[in-house]
Short mmCIF file of C-alpha atoms in Angstrom, two decimals:
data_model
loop_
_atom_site.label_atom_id
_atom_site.label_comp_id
_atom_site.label_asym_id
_atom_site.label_seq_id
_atom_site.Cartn_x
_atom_site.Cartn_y
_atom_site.Cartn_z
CA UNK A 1 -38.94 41.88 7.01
CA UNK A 2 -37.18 40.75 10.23
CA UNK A 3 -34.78 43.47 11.80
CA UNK A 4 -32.01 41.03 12.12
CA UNK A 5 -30.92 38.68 8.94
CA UNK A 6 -30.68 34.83 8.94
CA UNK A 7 -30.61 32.28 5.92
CA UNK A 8 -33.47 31.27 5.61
CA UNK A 9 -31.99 27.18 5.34
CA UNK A 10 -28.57 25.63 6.12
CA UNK A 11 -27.76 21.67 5.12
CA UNK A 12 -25.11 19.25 6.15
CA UNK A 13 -24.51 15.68 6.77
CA UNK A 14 -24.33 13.69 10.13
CA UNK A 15 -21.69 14.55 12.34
CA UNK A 16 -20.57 17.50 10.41
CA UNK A 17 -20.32 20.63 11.25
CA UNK A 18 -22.91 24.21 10.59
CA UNK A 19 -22.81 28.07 11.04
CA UNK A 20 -25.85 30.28 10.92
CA UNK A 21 -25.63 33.64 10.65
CA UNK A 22 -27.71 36.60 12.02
CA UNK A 23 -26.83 40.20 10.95
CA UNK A 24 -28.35 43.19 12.19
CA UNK A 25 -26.96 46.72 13.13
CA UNK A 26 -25.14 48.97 15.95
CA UNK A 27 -28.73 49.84 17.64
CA UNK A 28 -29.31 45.69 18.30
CA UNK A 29 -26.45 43.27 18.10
CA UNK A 30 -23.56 45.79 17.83
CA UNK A 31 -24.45 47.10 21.98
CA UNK A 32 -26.08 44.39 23.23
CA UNK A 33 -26.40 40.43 24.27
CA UNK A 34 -27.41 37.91 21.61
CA UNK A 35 -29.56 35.39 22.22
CA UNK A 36 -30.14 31.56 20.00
CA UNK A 37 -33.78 29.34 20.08
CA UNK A 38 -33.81 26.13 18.92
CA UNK A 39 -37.00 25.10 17.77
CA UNK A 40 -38.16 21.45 17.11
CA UNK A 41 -41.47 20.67 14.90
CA UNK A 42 -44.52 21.08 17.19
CA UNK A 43 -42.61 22.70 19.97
CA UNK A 44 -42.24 25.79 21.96
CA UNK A 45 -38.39 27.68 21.05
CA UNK A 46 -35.95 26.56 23.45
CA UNK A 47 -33.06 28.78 24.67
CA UNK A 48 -29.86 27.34 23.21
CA UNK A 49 -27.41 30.24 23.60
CA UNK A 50 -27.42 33.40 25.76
CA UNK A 51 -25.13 36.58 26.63
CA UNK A 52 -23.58 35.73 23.01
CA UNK A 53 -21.77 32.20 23.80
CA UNK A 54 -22.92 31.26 27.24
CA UNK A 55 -24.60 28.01 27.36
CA UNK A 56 -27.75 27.21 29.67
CA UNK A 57 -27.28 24.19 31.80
CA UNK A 58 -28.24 20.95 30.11
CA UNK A 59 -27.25 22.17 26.42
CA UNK A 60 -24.13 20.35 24.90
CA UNK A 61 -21.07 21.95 24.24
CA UNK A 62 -21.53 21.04 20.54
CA UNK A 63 -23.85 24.04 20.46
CA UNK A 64 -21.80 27.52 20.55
CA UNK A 65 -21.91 31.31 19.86
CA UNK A 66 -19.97 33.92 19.11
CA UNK A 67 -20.39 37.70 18.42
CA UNK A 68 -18.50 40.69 16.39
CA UNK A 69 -19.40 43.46 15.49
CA UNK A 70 -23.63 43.60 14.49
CA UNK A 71 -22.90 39.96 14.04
CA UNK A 72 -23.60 36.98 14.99
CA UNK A 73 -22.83 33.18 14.95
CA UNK A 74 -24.16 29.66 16.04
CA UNK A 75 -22.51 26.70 15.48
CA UNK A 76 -23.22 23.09 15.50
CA UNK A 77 -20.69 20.28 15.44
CA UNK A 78 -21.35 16.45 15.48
CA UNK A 79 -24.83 16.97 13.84
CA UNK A 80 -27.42 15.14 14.39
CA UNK A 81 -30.64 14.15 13.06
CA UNK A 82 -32.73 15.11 16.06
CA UNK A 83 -30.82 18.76 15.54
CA UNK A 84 -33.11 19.23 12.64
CA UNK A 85 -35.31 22.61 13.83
CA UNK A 86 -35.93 26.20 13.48
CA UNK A 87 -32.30 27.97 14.72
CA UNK A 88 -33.83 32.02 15.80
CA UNK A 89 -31.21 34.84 16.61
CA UNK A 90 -32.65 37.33 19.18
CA UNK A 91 -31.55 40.70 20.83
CA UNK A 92 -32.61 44.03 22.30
CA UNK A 93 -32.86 47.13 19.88
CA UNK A 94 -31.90 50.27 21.73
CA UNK A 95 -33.98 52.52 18.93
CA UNK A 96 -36.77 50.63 18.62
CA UNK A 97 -37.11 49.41 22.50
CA UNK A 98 -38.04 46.39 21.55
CA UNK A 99 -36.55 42.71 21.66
CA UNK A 100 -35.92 41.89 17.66
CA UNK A 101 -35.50 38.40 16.35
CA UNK A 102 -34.37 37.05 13.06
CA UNK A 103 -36.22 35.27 10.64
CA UNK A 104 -35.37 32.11 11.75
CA UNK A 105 -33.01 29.68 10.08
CA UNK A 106 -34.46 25.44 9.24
CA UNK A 107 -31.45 23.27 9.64
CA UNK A 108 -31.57 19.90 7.63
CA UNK A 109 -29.42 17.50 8.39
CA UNK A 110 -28.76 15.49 5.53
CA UNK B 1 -39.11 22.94 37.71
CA UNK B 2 -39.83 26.60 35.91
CA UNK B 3 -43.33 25.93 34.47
CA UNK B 4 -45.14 28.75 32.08
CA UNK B 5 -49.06 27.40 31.34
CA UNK B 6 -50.84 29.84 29.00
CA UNK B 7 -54.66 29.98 28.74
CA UNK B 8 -57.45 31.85 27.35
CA UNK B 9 -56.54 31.53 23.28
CA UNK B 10 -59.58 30.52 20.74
CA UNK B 11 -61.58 31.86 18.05
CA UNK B 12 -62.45 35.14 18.42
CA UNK B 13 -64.23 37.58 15.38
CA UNK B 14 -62.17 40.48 14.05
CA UNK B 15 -62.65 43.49 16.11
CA UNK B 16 -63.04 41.45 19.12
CA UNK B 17 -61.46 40.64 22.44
CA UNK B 18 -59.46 38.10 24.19
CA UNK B 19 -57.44 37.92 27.33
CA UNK B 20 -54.25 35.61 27.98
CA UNK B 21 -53.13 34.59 30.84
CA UNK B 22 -49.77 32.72 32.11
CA UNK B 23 -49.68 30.74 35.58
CA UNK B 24 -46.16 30.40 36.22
CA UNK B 25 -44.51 28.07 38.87
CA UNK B 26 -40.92 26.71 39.76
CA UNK B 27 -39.69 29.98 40.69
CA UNK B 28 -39.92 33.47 42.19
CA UNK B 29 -42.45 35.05 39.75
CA UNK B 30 -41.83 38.32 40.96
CA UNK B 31 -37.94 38.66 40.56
CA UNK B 32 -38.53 38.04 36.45
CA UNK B 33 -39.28 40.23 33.86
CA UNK B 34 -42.14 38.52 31.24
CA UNK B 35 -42.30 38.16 28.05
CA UNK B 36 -45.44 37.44 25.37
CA UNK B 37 -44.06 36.31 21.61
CA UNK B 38 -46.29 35.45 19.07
CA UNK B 39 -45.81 33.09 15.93
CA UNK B 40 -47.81 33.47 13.33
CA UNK B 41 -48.65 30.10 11.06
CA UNK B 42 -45.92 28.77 9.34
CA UNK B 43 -43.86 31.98 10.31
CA UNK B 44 -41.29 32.83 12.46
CA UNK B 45 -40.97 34.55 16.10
CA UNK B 46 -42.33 38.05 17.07
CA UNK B 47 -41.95 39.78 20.02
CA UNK B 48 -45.32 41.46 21.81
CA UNK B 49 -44.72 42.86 25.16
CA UNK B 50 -41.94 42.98 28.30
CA UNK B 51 -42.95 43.75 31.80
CA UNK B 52 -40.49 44.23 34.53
CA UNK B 53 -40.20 42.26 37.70
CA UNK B 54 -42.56 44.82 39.30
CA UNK B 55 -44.54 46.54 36.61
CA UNK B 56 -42.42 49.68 36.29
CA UNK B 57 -41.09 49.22 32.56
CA UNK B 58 -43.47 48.03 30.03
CA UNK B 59 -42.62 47.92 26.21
CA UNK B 60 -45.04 46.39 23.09
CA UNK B 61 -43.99 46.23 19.59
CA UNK B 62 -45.86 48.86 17.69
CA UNK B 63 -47.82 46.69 16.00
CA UNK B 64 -50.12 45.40 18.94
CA UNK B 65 -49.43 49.10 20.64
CA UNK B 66 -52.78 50.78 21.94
CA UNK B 67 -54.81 47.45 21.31
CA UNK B 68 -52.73 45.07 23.24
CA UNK B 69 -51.90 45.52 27.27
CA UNK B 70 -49.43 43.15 29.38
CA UNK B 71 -49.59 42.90 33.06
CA UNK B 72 -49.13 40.79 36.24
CA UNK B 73 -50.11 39.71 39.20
CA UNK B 74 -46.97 39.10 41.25
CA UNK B 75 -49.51 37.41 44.35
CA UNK B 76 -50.83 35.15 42.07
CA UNK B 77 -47.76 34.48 39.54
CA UNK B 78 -49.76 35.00 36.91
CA UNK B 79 -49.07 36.88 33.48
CA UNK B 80 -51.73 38.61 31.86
CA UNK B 81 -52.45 40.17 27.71
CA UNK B 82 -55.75 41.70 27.35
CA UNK B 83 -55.83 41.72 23.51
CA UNK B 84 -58.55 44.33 22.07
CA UNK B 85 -59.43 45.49 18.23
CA UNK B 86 -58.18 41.82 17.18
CA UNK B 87 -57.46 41.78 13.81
CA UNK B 88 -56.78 38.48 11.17
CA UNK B 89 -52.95 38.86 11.32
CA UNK B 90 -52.82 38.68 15.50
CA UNK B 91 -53.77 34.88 14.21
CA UNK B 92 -50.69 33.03 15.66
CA UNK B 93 -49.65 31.04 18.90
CA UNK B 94 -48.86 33.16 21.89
CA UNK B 95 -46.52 31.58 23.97
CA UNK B 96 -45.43 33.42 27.31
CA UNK B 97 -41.88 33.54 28.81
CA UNK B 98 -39.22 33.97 31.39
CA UNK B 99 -36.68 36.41 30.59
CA UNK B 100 -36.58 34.43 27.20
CA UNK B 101 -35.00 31.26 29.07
CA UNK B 102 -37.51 29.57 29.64
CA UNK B 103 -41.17 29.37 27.21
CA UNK B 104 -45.02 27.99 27.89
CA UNK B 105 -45.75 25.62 25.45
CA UNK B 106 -48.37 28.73 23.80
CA UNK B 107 -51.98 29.11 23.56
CA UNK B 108 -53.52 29.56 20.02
CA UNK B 109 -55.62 32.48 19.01
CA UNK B 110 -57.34 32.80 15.70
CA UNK B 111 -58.83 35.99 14.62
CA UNK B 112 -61.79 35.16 11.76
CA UNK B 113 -64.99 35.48 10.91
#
């Protein structure tokens, strides 16, 4: 049982657009900075988002993220097929001193 | 180019040993706080341990605590795990990484008889 809460799968067609959601509480991703992985078949997770909706340099603006409250959102325009992976929702829990991460989210795009 | 190379995973009997290791390159290893996460087959991501830039702040989740121990070598820029009492369900591949931006492409340890 993950500390934070994702769907477990999310579906949509080609150049549509997705939200996945990650829940958790006050002591993780009501105080502090969410983090999203994208994670293709085969590979290692890849940072996507960071500091709730800040974008590393080389990820498209089609990827975004957005925080309130102890939750959390990523979204996905223009879909692709090659966006098909393992979405992850991560953060820092103050109680447990640990970093916490969802249970992952598998996109399909249909 | 931030490159994370881990090393050391295998088979290894219940009850047993193993120690991981993480060359890192492309940056200043010793202004970085590291990360081990672990992913079980066919599951999803679990944190292991943090250690700050310089060793002061270390953190595991409880279920490796008092088996598992992270460390560095800021000279070398190398991460370390020295796994210990290895049990079936430490079976996953441990991937090391920067601050959580940037990830080794993992090392596999299995844990079976």
């Amino acid at each position: 049982q993950s500390v934070l809460t994702q769907p477990p799968s999310v579906s949509a067609a080609p150049g549509q657009k997705v939200t996945i959601s990650c829940s958790g509480s006050s002591s993780n991703i009501g105080n502090n900075y969410v983090s999203w992985y994208q994670q293709l078949p085969g590979t290692a997770p890849k940072l996507l988002i960071y500091d709730n909706n800040k974008r590393p340099s080389g990820i498209p603006d089609r990827f975004s993220g957005s925080k309130s409250g102890t939750s959390a959102t990523l979204g996905i325009t223009g879909l692709q097929t090659g966006d098909e992976a393992d979405y992850y929702c991560g953060t820092w829990d103050s109680s447990l001193s640990a970093e916490v991460f969802g249970g992952g989210t598998k996109l399909t795009v249909l | 180019e931030v490159q994370l190379v881990e090393s050391g995973g295998g088979l290894v009997k219940p009850g047993g040993s193993l120690r991981l290791s993480c060359a890192a390159s492309g940056f200043t290893f010793s202004s970085y706080s590291m990360n081990w996460v672990r992913q079980a087959p066919g599951k999803g991501l679990e944190w292991v341990s943090s250690i700050s830039s310089s060793s002061s702040y270390i953190y595991y989740a409880d279920s490796v605590k008092g088996r598992f121990t992270i460390s560095r070598d800021n000279a070398k820029n190398s991460l370390y795990l020295q796994m210990n009492s290895l049990r079936a369900e430490d079976t996953a591949v441990y991937y090391c990484a920067r601050e959580f931006s940037y990830w080794g492409q993992g090392t596999l340890v299995t844990v079976s008889s």
